[in-house]
Each structure stands twice: as C-alpha cells, then as structure tokens.
mmCIF file of C-alpha atoms in Angstrom:
data_model
loop_
_atom_site.group_PDB
_atom_site.id
_atom_site.type_symbol
_atom_site.label_atom_id
_atom_site.label_comp_id
_atom_site.label_asym_id
_atom_site.label_seq_id
_atom_site.Cartn_x
_atom_site.Cartn_y
_atom_site.Cartn_z
ATOM 1 C CA MET A 1 89.205 66.372 130.322
ATOM 2 C CA VAL A 2 87.206 68.923 132.291
ATOM 3 C CA HIS A 3 85.958 71.807 130.145
ATOM 4 C CA TYR A 4 86.377 75.175 131.778
ATOM 5 C CA SER A 5 84.822 78.400 130.574
ATOM 6 C CA ASP A 6 87.138 81.124 129.258
ATOM 7 C CA GLU A 7 86.515 83.197 132.376
ATOM 8 C CA GLU A 8 87.522 80.316 134.635
ATOM 9 C CA LEU A 9 90.655 79.674 132.610
ATOM 10 C CA LEU A 10 91.686 83.340 132.648
ATOM 11 C CA LYS A 11 91.049 83.504 136.386
ATOM 12 C CA ARG A 12 93.157 80.406 136.964
ATOM 13 C CA PHE A 13 95.914 81.870 134.774
ATOM 14 C CA SER A 14 96.072 85.170 136.621
ATOM 15 C CA GLN A 15 95.454 83.976 140.150
ATOM 16 C CA SER A 16 96.925 80.525 140.553
ATOM 17 C CA ASP A 17 100.492 79.679 141.519
ATOM 18 C CA ASN A 18 100.831 77.637 138.379
ATOM 19 C CA PRO A 19 99.804 79.760 135.353
ATOM 20 C CA GLY A 20 101.529 77.224 133.106
ATOM 21 C CA TYR A 21 98.898 74.637 133.932
ATOM 22 C CA ALA A 22 96.046 77.068 133.212
ATOM 23 C CA PHE A 23 97.685 78.032 129.929
ATOM 24 C CA ASP A 24 98.038 74.362 129.044
ATOM 25 C CA LEU A 25 94.276 74.043 129.462
ATOM 26 C CA ILE A 26 93.742 77.061 127.195
ATOM 27 C CA VAL A 27 95.982 75.497 124.526
ATOM 28 C CA ARG A 28 94.126 72.191 124.741
ATOM 29 C CA LYS A 29 90.767 73.933 124.466
ATOM 30 C CA TYR A 30 91.615 75.930 121.331
ATOM 31 C CA GLN A 31 94.495 74.100 119.657
ATOM 32 C CA GLU A 32 92.379 72.360 117.040
ATOM 33 C CA GLN A 33 90.292 75.368 116.023
ATOM 34 C CA VAL A 34 93.376 77.573 115.789
ATOM 35 C CA TYR A 35 95.343 74.946 113.861
ATOM 36 C CA TRP A 36 92.591 74.267 111.310
ATOM 37 C CA HIS A 37 91.973 77.942 110.729
ATOM 38 C CA ILE A 38 95.673 78.440 109.940
ATOM 39 C CA ARG A 39 95.954 75.223 107.956
ATOM 40 C CA ARG A 40 93.204 76.246 105.541
ATOM 41 C CA LEU A 41 95.111 79.454 104.831
ATOM 42 C CA VAL A 42 98.676 78.139 104.516
ATOM 43 C CA ILE A 43 97.736 74.607 103.295
ATOM 44 C CA VAL A 44 100.944 72.777 104.304
ATOM 45 C CA HIS A 45 100.783 70.889 107.620
ATOM 46 C CA GLU A 46 104.340 71.705 108.735
ATOM 47 C CA ASP A 47 103.817 75.447 108.148
ATOM 48 C CA ALA A 48 100.443 75.393 109.900
ATOM 49 C CA SER A 49 101.955 73.537 112.839
ATOM 50 C CA ASP A 50 104.792 76.074 113.268
ATOM 51 C CA ILE A 51 102.428 79.035 112.974
ATOM 52 C CA ALA A 52 99.881 77.543 115.391
ATOM 53 C CA GLN A 53 102.628 77.012 117.984
ATOM 54 C CA ASP A 54 103.840 80.589 117.455
ATOM 55 C CA VAL A 55 100.282 81.826 118.001
ATOM 56 C CA PHE A 56 100.163 80.199 121.421
ATOM 57 C CA ILE A 57 103.658 81.409 122.315
ATOM 58 C CA LYS A 58 102.569 84.962 121.481
ATOM 59 C CA ALA A 59 99.395 84.428 123.473
ATOM 60 C CA TRP A 60 101.445 83.209 126.458
ATOM 61 C CA LYS A 61 103.577 86.348 126.341
ATOM 62 C CA ALA A 62 100.628 88.717 125.919
ATOM 63 C CA LEU A 63 98.127 86.984 128.186
ATOM 64 C CA PRO A 64 99.193 88.830 131.392
ATOM 65 C CA GLU A 65 98.175 92.082 129.630
ATOM 66 C CA PHE A 66 95.011 90.605 128.090
ATOM 67 C CA ARG A 67 92.139 92.733 129.375
ATOM 68 C CA GLY A 68 89.408 90.447 128.146
ATOM 69 C CA ASP A 69 87.594 93.160 126.142
ATOM 70 C CA SER A 70 87.213 90.648 123.347
ATOM 71 C CA GLY A 71 86.674 87.005 124.233
ATOM 72 C CA LEU A 72 89.651 84.674 124.504
ATOM 73 C CA PHE A 73 88.459 82.780 121.450
ATOM 74 C CA THR A 74 88.158 86.009 119.394
ATOM 75 C CA TRP A 75 91.592 87.149 120.553
ATOM 76 C CA LEU A 76 93.272 83.854 119.621
ATOM 77 C CA TYR A 77 91.584 83.773 116.213
ATOM 78 C CA ARG A 78 92.749 87.322 115.583
ATOM 79 C CA ILE A 79 96.356 86.433 116.395
ATOM 80 C CA ALA A 80 96.078 83.286 114.254
ATOM 81 C CA THR A 81 94.692 85.210 111.258
ATOM 82 C CA ASN A 82 97.418 87.851 111.505
ATOM 83 C CA GLU A 83 100.160 85.248 111.850
ATOM 84 C CA ALA A 84 98.933 83.201 108.885
ATOM 85 C CA LEU A 85 98.564 86.248 106.633
ATOM 86 C CA SER A 86 101.937 87.620 107.644
ATOM 87 C CA PHE A 87 103.486 84.195 106.895
ATOM 88 C CA LEU A 88 102.065 84.357 103.360
ATOM 89 C CA LYS A 89 103.269 87.931 102.998
ATOM 90 C CA LYS A 90 106.784 86.990 104.115
ATOM 91 C CA LYS A 91 106.800 84.075 101.697
ATOM 92 C CA ARG A 92 105.873 86.422 98.867
ATOM 93 C CA LYS A 93 108.530 88.962 99.827
ATOM 94 C CA ARG A 94 111.289 86.432 100.487
ATOM 95 C CA PHE A 95 111.080 84.987 96.993
ATOM 96 C CA PHE A 96 109.962 88.235 95.277
ATOM 97 C CA LEU A 97 106.804 86.458 94.148
ATOM 98 C CA PRO A 98 103.587 88.049 92.918
ATOM 99 C CA MET A 99 100.409 86.981 94.731
ATOM 100 C CA GLU A 100 99.337 84.617 91.919
ATOM 101 C CA ASP A 101 102.572 82.637 92.192
ATOM 102 C CA VAL A 102 102.098 82.087 95.923
ATOM 103 C CA GLU A 103 98.571 80.867 95.189
ATOM 104 C CA GLN A 104 99.988 78.544 92.535
ATOM 105 C CA GLN A 105 102.565 77.232 95.014
ATOM 106 C CA LEU A 106 99.842 76.559 97.579
ATOM 107 C CA SER A 107 97.741 74.920 94.905
ATOM 108 C CA ASN A 108 100.677 72.651 93.994
ATOM 109 C CA ALA A 109 101.213 71.905 97.674
ATOM 110 C CA LEU A 110 97.706 70.400 97.745
ATOM 111 C CA GLU A 111 98.891 67.818 95.218
ATOM 112 C CA THR A 112 102.067 66.934 97.099
ATOM 113 C CA ASP A 113 101.063 67.357 100.751
ATOM 114 C CA ALA A 114 101.099 63.964 102.455
ATOM 115 C CA TRP A 115 98.430 65.224 104.851
ATOM 116 C CA PHE A 116 95.864 66.136 102.257
ATOM 117 C CA ASP A 117 93.779 63.175 101.180
ATOM 118 C CA GLY A 118 90.766 64.947 99.730
ATOM 119 C CA ASN A 119 88.899 63.533 96.752
ATOM 120 C CA ASP A 120 88.693 65.355 93.416
ATOM 121 C CA ILE A 121 85.780 67.557 94.480
ATOM 122 C CA GLU A 122 87.430 68.529 97.774
ATOM 123 C CA LYS A 123 90.613 69.322 95.870
ATOM 124 C CA LYS A 124 88.650 71.432 93.400
ATOM 125 C CA VAL A 125 86.955 73.328 96.248
ATOM 126 C CA GLN A 126 90.304 74.026 97.932
ATOM 127 C CA LYS A 127 91.867 75.203 94.670
ATOM 128 C CA ALA A 128 88.873 77.460 94.035
ATOM 129 C CA ILE A 129 89.286 78.939 97.530
ATOM 130 C CA LEU A 130 92.970 79.555 96.786
ATOM 131 C CA SER A 131 91.985 81.610 93.748
ATOM 132 C CA LEU A 132 90.283 84.146 96.045
ATOM 133 C CA PRO A 133 92.036 87.260 97.341
ATOM 134 C CA GLU A 134 93.452 86.709 100.858
ATOM 135 C CA LYS A 135 90.778 88.680 102.720
ATOM 136 C CA GLN A 136 87.975 86.825 100.971
ATOM 137 C CA ARG A 137 89.679 83.500 101.725
ATOM 138 C CA VAL A 138 89.729 84.305 105.422
ATOM 139 C CA VAL A 139 86.076 85.381 105.389
ATOM 140 C CA PHE A 140 84.984 82.368 103.343
ATOM 141 C CA ASN A 141 86.844 79.872 105.541
ATOM 142 C CA LEU A 142 85.546 81.348 108.788
ATOM 143 C CA ARG A 143 81.975 81.183 107.561
ATOM 144 C CA TYR A 144 81.970 77.988 105.503
ATOM 145 C CA TYR A 145 84.279 75.740 107.548
ATOM 146 C CA ASP A 146 84.313 77.293 111.030
ATOM 147 C CA GLU A 147 80.577 77.999 110.662
ATOM 148 C CA MET A 148 81.022 81.316 112.351
ATOM 149 C CA LYS A 149 78.325 83.951 112.704
ATOM 150 C CA TYR A 150 78.953 87.295 110.990
ATOM 151 C CA GLU A 151 78.821 88.915 114.405
ATOM 152 C CA GLU A 152 81.762 86.814 115.674
ATOM 153 C CA MET A 153 83.689 87.335 112.441
ATOM 154 C CA SER A 154 83.147 91.054 112.747
ATOM 155 C CA ARG A 155 84.858 91.050 116.148
ATOM 156 C CA ILE A 156 87.806 88.998 114.887
ATOM 157 C CA LEU A 157 88.413 90.880 111.640
ATOM 158 C CA ASP A 158 87.293 94.293 112.879
ATOM 159 C CA THR A 159 85.085 94.693 109.813
ATOM 160 C CA SER A 160 81.383 95.494 109.625
ATOM 161 C CA GLU A 161 78.935 92.608 109.314
ATOM 162 C CA GLY A 162 77.585 94.036 106.042
ATOM 163 C CA ALA A 163 81.038 94.111 104.462
ATOM 164 C CA LEU A 164 81.718 90.555 105.612
ATOM 165 C CA LYS A 165 78.397 89.368 104.191
ATOM 166 C CA ALA A 166 79.120 91.020 100.836
ATOM 167 C CA SER A 167 82.626 89.585 100.819
ATOM 168 C CA TYR A 168 81.383 86.074 101.651
ATOM 169 C CA HIS A 169 78.614 86.143 99.037
ATOM 170 C CA HIS A 170 81.046 87.336 96.377
ATOM 171 C CA ALA A 171 83.547 84.614 97.317
ATOM 172 C CA ALA A 172 80.908 81.875 97.471
ATOM 173 C CA LYS A 173 79.570 82.772 94.025
ATOM 174 C CA LYS A 174 83.030 82.715 92.553
ATOM 175 C CA ILE A 175 83.725 79.277 94.024
ATOM 176 C CA GLU A 176 80.353 77.927 92.836
ATOM 177 C CA LYS A 177 81.161 79.209 89.351
ATOM 178 C CA ILE A 178 84.490 77.356 89.368
ATOM 179 C CA LEU A 179 82.842 74.190 90.694
ATOM 180 C CA THR A 180 80.161 74.155 88.022
ATOM 181 C CA SER A 181 82.448 75.105 85.119
ATOM 182 C CA MET B 1 89.342 66.607 111.183
ATOM 183 C CA PRO B 2 88.253 70.097 112.122
ATOM 184 C CA LYS B 3 85.854 70.421 115.001
ATOM 185 C CA GLY B 4 83.495 73.124 113.821
ATOM 186 C CA MET B 5 80.702 74.773 115.702
ATOM 187 C CA THR B 6 77.825 72.822 114.253
ATOM 188 C CA LYS B 7 75.139 75.148 115.583
ATOM 189 C CA ASN B 8 75.330 77.399 112.483
ATOM 190 C CA LYS B 9 75.530 74.697 109.816
ATOM 191 C CA ASP B 10 71.822 74.845 108.938
ATOM 192 C CA GLU B 11 71.869 78.621 108.766
ATOM 193 C CA ILE B 12 74.896 78.618 106.449
ATOM 194 C CA THR B 13 73.481 75.918 104.190
ATOM 195 C CA ARG B 14 70.196 77.854 103.942
ATOM 196 C CA GLU B 15 72.098 81.034 103.096
ATOM 197 C CA LEU B 16 73.917 79.272 100.251
ATOM 198 C CA GLN B 17 70.666 77.783 98.944
ATOM 199 C CA GLU B 18 69.019 81.218 98.991
ATOM 200 C CA LEU B 19 71.925 82.507 96.921
ATOM 201 C CA GLY B 20 71.295 79.659 94.489
ATOM 202 C CA LEU B 21 74.674 78.059 95.212
ATOM 203 C CA SER B 22 73.558 74.435 95.338
ATOM 204 C CA ARG B 23 76.970 72.832 94.740
ATOM 205 C CA LEU B 24 78.564 74.597 97.684
ATOM 206 C CA ALA B 25 75.499 73.937 99.828
ATOM 207 C CA SER B 26 75.657 70.192 99.160
ATOM 208 C CA GLN B 27 79.439 70.169 99.675
ATOM 209 C CA MET B 28 78.884 71.500 103.223
ATOM 210 C CA LYS B 29 78.262 67.924 104.365
ATOM 211 C CA GLU B 30 81.685 66.825 103.165
ATOM 212 C CA GLU B 31 85.086 67.093 104.881
ATOM 213 C CA SER B 32 87.730 69.521 103.654
ATOM 214 C CA GLY B 33 90.257 66.773 102.859
ATOM 215 C CA PHE B 34 92.983 68.005 105.207
ATOM 216 C CA GLY B 35 94.472 65.662 107.753
ATOM 217 C CA VAL B 36 97.203 65.554 110.419
ATOM 218 C CA PRO B 37 99.586 62.822 111.627
ATOM 219 C CA GLN B 38 98.006 60.441 114.127
ATOM 220 C CA GLY B 39 98.131 61.730 117.699
ATOM 221 C CA TYR B 40 99.301 65.160 116.524
ATOM 222 C CA PHE B 41 97.003 67.123 118.822
ATOM 223 C CA ASP B 42 97.870 64.917 121.839
ATOM 224 C CA GLY B 43 101.410 66.268 121.797
ATOM 225 C CA PHE B 44 100.623 69.799 120.640
ATOM 226 C CA SER B 45 100.412 71.509 124.036
ATOM 227 C CA ALA B 46 103.648 69.799 125.143
ATOM 228 C CA SER B 47 105.431 71.184 122.037
ATOM 229 C CA VAL B 48 104.126 74.678 122.828
ATOM 230 C CA ARG B 49 105.255 74.350 126.449
ATOM 231 C CA GLN B 50 108.718 73.183 125.297
ATOM 232 C CA LYS B 51 109.084 76.163 122.957
ATOM 233 C CA ILE B 52 107.959 78.589 125.666
ATOM 234 C CA ASP B 53 110.494 77.131 128.130
ATOM 235 C CA ALA B 54 113.248 77.295 125.517
ATOM 236 C CA SER B 55 112.463 80.920 124.629
ATOM 237 C CA ARG B 56 112.397 81.880 128.349
ATOM 238 C CA GLN B 57 115.854 80.384 128.902
ATOM 239 C CA LYS B 58 117.272 81.969 125.785
ATOM 240 C CA GLU B 59 115.769 85.451 126.169
ATOM 241 C CA PRO B 60 118.195 87.298 128.547
ATOM 242 C CA ALA B 61 121.372 85.979 126.905
ATOM 243 C CA THR B 62 120.066 86.681 123.411
ATOM 244 C CA LYS B 63 119.023 90.184 124.354
ATOM 245 C CA ALA B 64 122.424 91.062 125.824
ATOM 246 C CA ARG B 65 124.238 89.677 122.794
ATOM 247 C CA PHE B 66 121.779 91.321 120.400
ATOM 248 C CA PHE B 67 122.352 94.752 121.879
ATOM 249 C CA SER B 68 126.133 94.444 121.884
ATOM 250 C CA LEU B 69 126.099 93.052 118.350
ATOM 251 C CA ARG B 70 123.810 95.851 117.198
ATOM 252 C CA ALA B 71 126.058 98.472 118.769
ATOM 253 C CA ALA B 72 129.129 96.962 117.103
ATOM 254 C CA VAL B 73 127.407 96.781 113.709
ATOM 255 C CA SER B 74 126.179 100.391 113.904
ATOM 256 C CA MET B 75 129.646 101.635 114.871
ATOM 257 C CA ALA B 76 131.244 99.700 112.024
ATOM 258 C CA ALA B 77 128.617 100.982 109.560
ATOM 259 C CA THR B 78 129.105 104.592 110.664
ATOM 260 C CA PHE B 79 132.864 104.231 110.357
ATOM 261 C CA LEU B 80 132.556 102.756 106.850
ATOM 262 C CA VAL B 81 130.148 105.480 105.716
ATOM 263 C CA LEU B 82 132.519 108.192 106.955
ATOM 264 C CA ILE B 83 135.499 106.606 105.179
ATOM 265 C CA GLY B 84 133.393 106.136 102.039
ATOM 266 C CA LEU B 85 132.321 109.773 102.048
ATOM 267 C CA GLY B 86 135.910 110.938 102.487
ATOM 268 C CA VAL B 87 137.275 108.751 99.703
ATOM 269 C CA SER B 88 134.499 109.690 97.265
ATOM 270 C CA PHE B 89 135.027 113.365 98.024
ATOM 271 C CA LEU B 90 138.720 113.017 97.219
ATOM 272 C CA LEU B 91 138.031 110.991 94.066
ATOM 273 C CA LEU B 92 135.448 113.504 92.849
ATOM 274 C CA ARG B 93 137.872 116.341 93.306
ATOM 275 C CA GLU B 94 140.650 114.452 91.566
ATOM 276 C CA GLY B 95 138.321 113.234 88.806
ATOM 277 C CA LYS B 96 137.036 116.714 88.105
ATOM 278 C CA GLU B 97 140.538 118.012 87.705
ATOM 279 C CA GLU B 98 141.736 115.200 85.445
ATOM 280 C CA GLY B 99 138.467 114.511 83.550
ATOM 281 C CA LEU B 100 138.360 110.964 84.943
ATOM 282 C CA PHE B 101 134.561 110.663 85.144
ATOM 283 C CA SER B 102 133.751 112.489 81.919
ATOM 284 C CA ASP B 103 135.992 110.085 79.928
ATOM 285 C CA PHE B 104 134.394 107.107 81.626
ATOM 286 C CA ASP B 105 130.838 108.330 80.790
ATOM 287 C CA ASP B 106 131.766 108.829 77.116
ATOM 288 C CA GLN B 107 133.012 105.254 76.919
ATOM 289 C CA ILE B 108 129.781 103.865 78.348
ATOM 290 C CA PHE B 109 127.579 105.857 75.963
ATOM 291 C CA ASP B 110 129.671 104.870 72.919
ATOM 292 C CA GLU B 111 129.380 101.224 73.839
ATOM 293 C CA TYR B 112 125.630 101.515 74.474
ATOM 294 C CA PHE B 113 124.855 103.130 71.116
ATOM 295 C CA ALA B 114 127.123 100.677 69.294
ATOM 296 C CA ARG B 115 125.084 97.801 70.768
ATOM 297 C CA ALA B 116 121.779 99.512 70.128
ATOM 298 C CA THR B 117 122.485 99.712 66.411
ATOM 299 C CA GLU B 118 123.065 95.942 66.355
ATOM 300 C CA PHE B 119 119.556 95.327 67.710
ATOM 301 C CA ASP B 120 117.880 92.448 65.938
ATOM 302 C CA ARG B 121 114.602 93.520 64.302
ATOM 303 C CA ALA B 122 113.265 89.973 64.130
ATOM 304 C CA MET B 123 113.587 89.627 67.887
ATOM 305 C CA PHE B 124 111.642 92.853 68.271
ATOM 306 C CA TYR B 125 108.703 91.491 66.212
ATOM 307 C CA ASP B 126 108.830 88.202 68.146
ATOM 308 C CA LEU B 127 108.517 90.134 71.343
ATOM 309 C CA ILE B 128 105.417 91.977 70.114
ATOM 310 C CA LEU B 129 103.771 88.777 68.855
ATOM 311 C CA ASP B 130 104.509 86.918 72.135
ATOM 312 C CA THR B 131 102.977 89.739 74.091
ATOM 313 C CA GLU B 132 99.806 89.651 71.985
ATOM 314 C CA VAL B 133 99.366 85.901 72.504
ATOM 315 C CA ALA B 134 100.045 86.212 76.222
ATOM 316 C CA ASP B 135 97.599 89.114 76.436
ATOM 317 C CA SER B 136 94.725 87.173 74.927
ATOM 318 C CA LYS B 137 95.393 84.251 77.309
ATOM 319 C CA SER B 138 95.610 86.336 80.412
ATOM 320 C CA ALA B 139 92.719 88.684 79.555
ATOM 321 C CA GLN B 140 90.154 86.553 81.359
ATOM 322 C CA ALA B 141 92.304 86.139 84.470
ATOM 323 C CA ALA B 142 93.035 89.855 84.507
ATOM 324 C CA SER B 143 89.362 90.823 84.326
ATOM 325 C CA GLN B 144 88.622 88.501 87.280
ATOM 326 C CA ALA B 145 91.467 90.038 89.270
ATOM 327 C CA GLU B 146 90.149 93.513 88.436
ATOM 328 C CA GLU B 147 86.677 92.528 89.618
ATOM 329 C CA ASP B 148 88.119 91.195 92.903
ATOM 330 C CA PHE B 149 90.129 94.347 93.346
ATOM 331 C CA PHE B 150 87.044 96.471 92.667
ATOM 332 C CA VAL B 151 84.902 94.543 95.164
ATOM 333 C CA GLU B 152 87.645 94.741 97.825
ATOM 334 C CA TYR B 153 87.946 98.466 97.130
ATOM 335 C CA LEU B 154 84.187 99.016 97.484
ATOM 336 C CA LEU B 155 84.069 97.059 100.737
ATOM 337 C CA ASP B 156 87.050 98.927 102.163
ATOM 338 C CA ALA B 157 85.536 102.270 101.128
ATOM 339 C CA ALA B 158 82.185 101.326 102.660
ATOM 340 C CA GLN B 159 83.982 100.323 105.868
ATOM 341 C CA TYR B 160 85.949 103.592 105.882
ATOM 342 C CA TYR B 161 82.864 105.781 105.448
ATOM 343 C CA GLY B 162 80.816 103.657 107.862
ATOM 344 C CA ILE B 163 78.321 102.599 105.184
ATOM 345 C CA GLU B 164 76.776 99.147 105.304
ATOM 346 C CA PRO B 165 77.230 97.669 101.809
ATOM 347 C CA THR B 166 73.705 96.232 101.745
ATOM 348 C CA GLU B 167 73.038 97.462 98.218
ATOM 349 C CA LEU B 168 75.980 95.452 96.985
ATOM 350 C CA ILE B 169 74.596 92.345 98.655
ATOM 351 C CA ILE B 170 71.127 92.877 97.183
ATOM 352 C CA GLN B 171 72.668 93.436 93.768
ATOM 353 C CA ASN B 172 74.649 90.189 94.154
ATOM 354 C CA GLY B 173 71.544 88.294 95.241
ATOM 355 C CA ASN B 174 69.467 89.545 92.310
ATOM 356 C CA ASP B 175 72.200 88.777 89.780
ATOM 357 C CA ASN B 176 72.246 85.203 90.911
ATOM 358 C CA ARG B 177 68.541 84.549 90.559
ATOM 359 C CA HIS B 178 68.642 85.014 86.779
#
C-alpha cells in the first residue's frame, strides 16, 4: 500500500471526486494506532473495536470542517481518548458503579478476555496500570506503549509538558512499586 | 500487536532508568499481551465504511421521526403535568379541610417510632465492629487514592495557573534515588 502524508490525504479528501477513497486511506493509515490506544484503556476487544469504529465515523463527519490546526494524527488521538474515557464514564454511570469497581471489572476482563494472552508479568503490568487514575493511565500508555514525546502528548491532551512529565513519573513509580512488591 | 513509533524507545527506557525504575525499563522490550482476531485489521476499514453508509441512509428518516416523537412526548408530558397539578391542588384543598394529610402523617410517625424502639442492640454493635475491620483493611487503599487525588489536584492547579510543575518532578526524582 502506498503511504501518503497527512497533507496529501487531506487534500485528496477535500478535492477529489471520491472522498470515500481518501478517507479509506486515512482509516488504513491510523486504524491500528487508534485501536491499540483505545484497547489499552477499555481492555476488552469488542468494546475497543466498537469505539475505534465510532472514532472514525465521527472523524468522517467532522473532517470537512477539520482546519488542520493540529495534525490529523493528533486530532484522531484526541477523539479516540475522549471516546474511550466517555465509554468508561458511561459504564460507571449506567451501573451506578464507583471508579474502583470499574477498574476491578476491567481487571477481571483481563482474566477472561479471549484476546489477551499475556504472561504473568504482562498481566501484572496491565493490572498495575488499571490501578492508576484515568488521566494517569492515558498519560502512561501514550508514553510507555505509544512511545510518544511529551510535546505530542501535550497537543493531544491539551496539558503542559511539565504536568505530563510529573504525571508520567508518578504513574511509573507507582507501577514499579506494584511490580516489585 | 501494536505498531509503536520506535524512534523514542531508547529515550523512554533511559528516562525510566534515570528514575531508578529498572523493572519497567526492562519490561519495555516485552509485548503488552493484547491480541486481536486474525485478519481483524484487514476488514476494519470496510466495517467503518459499512457503518458510515448505514448511518447516512438512516439519518434523514431518523431525524424526522425523532422530531415528531419528541414533539409528541413533550406535549404528552405537559398535559400530564397540568393534570397532575390540578388534581394535587384539589386534593390539597380537600385534605386540608378534612385533615386527610395530617392523619396520614401521624400514622407514619407512630409506625416509625414503634419500629425504632424494637431496634436490635446486638446488630448495632456488629455494625460498628464490621466498620472497624473494614476501615483497617481499606486504610492503605484509601491513602493511595488520597495521594493520587492530591497529585492530580496539584497538576490541575499548576496547569490552571500556568506554572510548570518542575519542582514536583525534581522532588519525585530525588525521592526515588534513596
């Protein structure tokens, strides 16, 4: 598959007779990154799959108004983060659950999910990440798994680099403590 | 498996090592353990396209029905509220004259105090003891949650006032070296 730059894809989307094809290329370019980002937050494959598809449907609807102030990648990650967090929030509200119970549910899902085949250490790491507050989980995942620079994260989460660094360090120390206990 | 941007891996590993977090640093080489059904991403864009087409076909009809349904529901709700207000006004007037509500209230209070006197003392002590045990168990978890809350609060406050929380980071770094 030919890899187009974001600018080329956006140009094709807005100027060609077939924006559907250009959008298809955008989906193919970012589907995996968007999916994995969501999956690490909501844990269950089926939920992640639904949310990831919703992210692209929202992007399709909003793309004609997309001004390109932030990069396409940043924009998609922002939608994905919001969608995943609002899914968790809805889950909590629907069943009148406190935050800890949702975390416990997600932690249990790791044990039962057919699409999680991590070893004991990987399971322990994931459970430790689930013990973090939501914001810290997002920051930790973006840095540790997506290997994102603080600068990029700052654009996605609209938070200063210093705050993200502090948040990540705090989260990482907490996880290390759980891993070594 | 996730396709990360490998260009920052060394930088992130070094950062963790500098913080003294060797377990996490060594774990960086490993996978996260999550997987997807085979060929899942091959059909992903087609699923998105299908959903977009379906939502485009549905949209006008749904909108028209939604508006008419909403109008009908609001009219029905308004009608019910008006009837409810009228009936309660009449009942209140009638009740006031005949002492309907005051008799009813007396009955409820009598029943409540009768039950309160039958309260089992043993159950009361059990409740206190259970709470104490639960408290000691959850004390550690609560202090961790408080710490998280405090850190989140500090970061939010720093963000609000436009302060870079570098001191917090330095403090964290120093704590870890001991």
